[in-house]
Amino acid sequence: MTQTRTTCPYCGVGCGVLASVRDGEVSVQGDDAHPANVGRLCVKGASLAETIGLTGRLLHPQLDGQPVRWPQALGAAGDRLRAIIAEHGPQAVAFYASGQLLTEDYYAANKLMKGFIGAGNIDTNSRLCMSSAVIGYKRAFGADVVPCSYEDVECSDLVVLVGSNAAWAHPVLYQRLVQAKQRNPQMKVVVIDPRRTATCDIADRHLAIAPGTDAGLFVGLLQTIAETGNVDTGFTDADAALELAAGWTVTNVADFCGLSVADVQAFYLDFITAPRAITLYTMGINQSSSGSDKCNAIINVHLASGKFGRAGCGPFSLTGQPNAMGGREVGGLATMLAAHMNFEPADLARVARFWGTERLAQTPGLMAVDLFSAIGRGEVKAVWIMGTNPAVSLPDSHAVSRALAACPLVIVSEVAADTDTSRYAHIRFPALGWGEKNGTVTNSERRISRQRAFLPAPGEARADWWIIAQVAKQLGFAAAFDWQHPHEVFSEHAALSGYENDGQRAFDISGLSELTRQQWDALEPIRWPVSRGHNKWDLNRGWRGDGQLRMVPVAPQGMQAHAEPLYPLILNSGRIRDQWHTMTRTGDVPRLMQHIAQPIAEIAPQDAARFGLHSDALARISSPRGVMVARVVVSDSQRPGSLFTPMHWNDCFARQGKINNLVDAVVDPHSGQPESKQTAVRIAAWQPRWQGELYSRTPVNLPTHLHWWRKAVPGLHHLTVCGDSLIQTELLALCQHHGWQIQVASLGETWHLLAWHQGQLMLGFWSSRALPEVDASLIVRAFSDAPQTLMARHALLGGRDLARPAVGKIVCSCFSVGEKTIIEAIEKQGCSTPGELGKMLKCGTNCGSCIPELKALLVCAERKVMIS
Ligand code: SF4
């Protein structure tokens, strides 16, 4: 057996993973020696071994839809890019990269675009995730420095989570917090979020703030800190910041934020009296038309209160992606140059000297939303998209798709053969996936870790840095891209960080620039800076000329979206526990589809009543830009006037499941980050004539007017389908065409079908007016182990298994424990705590992400007992 220490490729927690390969079988476990997770993994990380199969992989280069060899694909990319640059100039070309890339890949892409093609047009999906946080830090500290670590979270007295559902989006860090709170019951946790999320499970206080009003809460806190007289004003612009805060009395804040005065006062008291306080924030803050100001409002209160630059304190932006930080370090945003340097004369000259180029871009390039608008207007004529899916993740995705469809040259480097974006590609480069890549990533706390390959490259897939270097050679820049190994790319990147850096630039990993390949291979996780010489780090100094930290004056603004009679609700987008981004990795893992398997729309009971909705109903949600269909979840954790829908679904997994079809491309003026969290929408119940579950061994071509959601099931095709016109004729014709024997049950609106061939189940379809409750595990078992008796087959036709009871909706994905099983353990076996459930069923005993749901089921059962 071989065992490799590597890093999880999902969220910015950056957990260490031990990947073992025995007889070709891969298994994973948390790496006890990695400081980010100390052995823990969440369900996504624990399922990594299930994501590495080659089904659905892009394994060979393609040119205009045809498989070709690498020389042909690279030659075509070079020729077409060169022709566009010759005719329209370098500004007509753009790269759109991803926080999934390794630092070495990112460095190569940035160097090629800014250094040699000569335009600033390289932006990344990290723009959508944390670019407001970058602006916040840069404006306050003069550099993009995250001033906190995970240890700071554990040793704080007050942990404020704002705009962050860490329990689902950063589960291992959340579990560290849970345990820290258990160790120190004096620790307080405050969650600020319009929704009562799973993160609130450990909250001492939840402020269900009105969407988009967070800046008001923190500017008011600054004012209250000032009123105590115990305020530090030794920062640039402190007076101006305090002056702007002056009108933000507790009453005004409560009014602006839709909170009670008592709640606001209590939170302010928590913050002011806590010896140490740390604020964790993420997309709920960043994805806003004033996200940068929100970040600075948070930073300001930490500076003013002295809760900064010491253990357990500080403003801590959590990154969503595994290597968003690495992208920031190399300059993989259109607004940064390289190695944290800017488009300023001294930096431009320095980088040009280091790279030995005369073609260096002199001005910033187009940020993500503007970039795709420019493609739509025909100004950018070639775009190379690396490891990301902008046709799903960018706002106003219909417009993005139109832009890509009209773009003369779309190149895509991808792991997956089919994505919403790659459908527009003229050239497709097969990239390496997790387990095959070799390089480094940086997590939310500035910790650089190695992602190591433990699998061979499949098919003709190649590393992204290699593909970029080959295209650079085609464009005539061979000498500058002559790397033979990612270690060489890393060394160059590290050397640039220290180049002419006498302590003037915060990002400095020059101490790693002379590692031998062996040393680089063995590199232990390490937080930067790692300076070779002079860089004296002090969080209490600023990284701009005057050496000062700055309090940026903030005038709180609301969201751009406004509820109005036609669009009376505000739609919030976010992540669910078991899925990742646009599902290109997690969507095909059955275990990760067990928890939530189709787009949901969470709505408050008052709004559900107002719009005639009930749980499990289908609804159409629409804005002036588009429509999506989702299944309703009525929940009192949702703030009245708001809806919540996951951001993951796309055209590969659903018809009309894409939330970004609805979202407006409104951005923060400083960061260019879209306001993805607030869109004015309306919702209407949709009662299709029938709904059904379709399982088949072979793909079934459905009529285009039907709605469907694809679910991962091992070896099968599983669709939840619904529509207004019946598909019985089509399904019967299909069975006839294959010569399958059919078994049909029909009663009123219920219609079930089983198709058999040589004793094997080939297709199963269960439909009725409401979605039939068919237990997926029973059906899957019937496909691999067909029931033999007539009675058992009749039971299966009814969606039942005579031998085994149904487990219900899966709550614990780690151990596949279903809701029915859990309820039975509570009601019949007397389990009354998550611990007791864990002992009996194992649920909640691995990653712990389902514990809030276990608690909710326990509360539900308790209520039932009280009522009865
Ligand atoms: Fe991976 Fe994030 Fe889960 Fe850690 S918390 S295992 S990095 S997804």
Tab-separated table of N, CA and C and ligand atoms in Angstrom, residues 8-15 37 40-46 169-173, ligand 1:
chain	number	residue	atom	x	y	z
A	8	CYS	N	-7.084	18.491	0.714
A	8	CYS	CA	-8.444	18.441	0.165
A	8	CYS	C	-8.630	19.559	-0.871
A	9	PRO	N	-9.300	19.266	-1.990
A	9	PRO	CA	-9.448	20.277	-3.045
A	9	PRO	C	-10.748	21.070	-2.959
A	10	TYR	N	-11.440	21.015	-1.843
A	10	TYR	CA	-12.726	21.712	-1.799
A	10	TYR	C	-12.601	23.097	-1.169
A	11	CYS	N	-12.873	23.215	0.110
A	11	CYS	CA	-13.019	24.577	0.633
A	11	CYS	C	-11.710	25.149	1.154
A	12	GLY	N	-11.768	26.410	1.557
A	12	GLY	CA	-10.581	27.131	1.992
A	12	GLY	C	-10.049	26.727	3.353
A	13	VAL	N	-10.706	25.775	4.031
A	13	VAL	CA	-10.131	25.298	5.303
A	13	VAL	C	-8.785	24.632	5.011
A	14	GLY	N	-8.716	23.920	3.873
A	14	GLY	CA	-7.428	23.357	3.444
A	14	GLY	C	-6.973	22.179	4.276
A	15	CYS	N	-7.859	21.184	4.442
A	15	CYS	CA	-7.540	20.047	5.312
A	15	CYS	C	-6.511	19.111	4.674
A	37	ASN	N	-6.567	20.609	10.091
A	37	ASN	CA	-7.684	19.721	10.455
A	37	ASN	C	-7.327	18.669	11.507
A	40	ARG	N	-9.286	15.553	11.087
A	40	ARG	CA	-10.722	15.570	10.761
A	40	ARG	C	-10.922	15.729	9.256
A	41	LEU	N	-12.052	15.244	8.763
A	41	LEU	CA	-12.508	15.556	7.404
A	41	LEU	C	-14.021	15.720	7.470
A	42	CYS	N	-14.576	16.572	6.640
A	42	CYS	CA	-16.037	16.633	6.543
A	42	CYS	C	-16.485	15.590	5.519
A	43	VAL	N	-17.786	15.498	5.301
A	43	VAL	CA	-18.281	14.433	4.420
A	43	VAL	C	-17.769	14.607	2.985
A	44	LYS	N	-17.586	15.862	2.557
A	44	LYS	CA	-17.066	16.048	1.192
A	44	LYS	C	-15.633	15.511	1.105
A	45	GLY	N	-14.817	15.905	2.081
A	45	GLY	CA	-13.439	15.417	2.090
A	45	GLY	C	-13.388	13.900	2.238
A	46	ALA	N	-14.255	13.375	3.102
A	46	ALA	CA	-14.246	11.926	3.338
A	46	ALA	C	-14.715	11.150	2.114
A	169	ALA	N	-20.354	25.273	5.070
A	169	ALA	CA	-19.395	25.707	4.041
A	169	ALA	C	-17.943	25.514	4.465
A	170	HIS	N	-17.667	25.543	5.764
A	170	HIS	CA	-16.315	25.315	6.278
A	170	HIS	C	-16.404	24.350	7.465
A	171	PRO	N	-16.871	23.124	7.192
A	171	PRO	CA	-17.286	22.241	8.296
A	171	PRO	C	-16.191	21.886	9.290
A	172	VAL	N	-14.982	21.685	8.830
A	172	VAL	CA	-13.952	21.253	9.780
A	172	VAL	C	-13.558	22.409	10.701
A	173	LEU	N	-13.488	23.600	10.170
A	173	LEU	CA	-13.211	24.750	11.032
A	173	LEU	C	-14.353	24.916	12.035
B	1	SF4	FE1	-12.254	19.580	2.490
B	1	SF4	FE2	-13.187	21.881	3.489
B	1	SF4	FE3	-14.245	19.565	4.258
B	1	SF4	FE4	-11.773	20.225	5.011
B	1	SF4	S1	-13.664	21.270	5.588
B	1	SF4	S2	-12.439	18.237	4.289
B	1	SF4	S3	-11.040	21.327	3.176
B	1	SF4	S4	-14.302	20.448	2.210
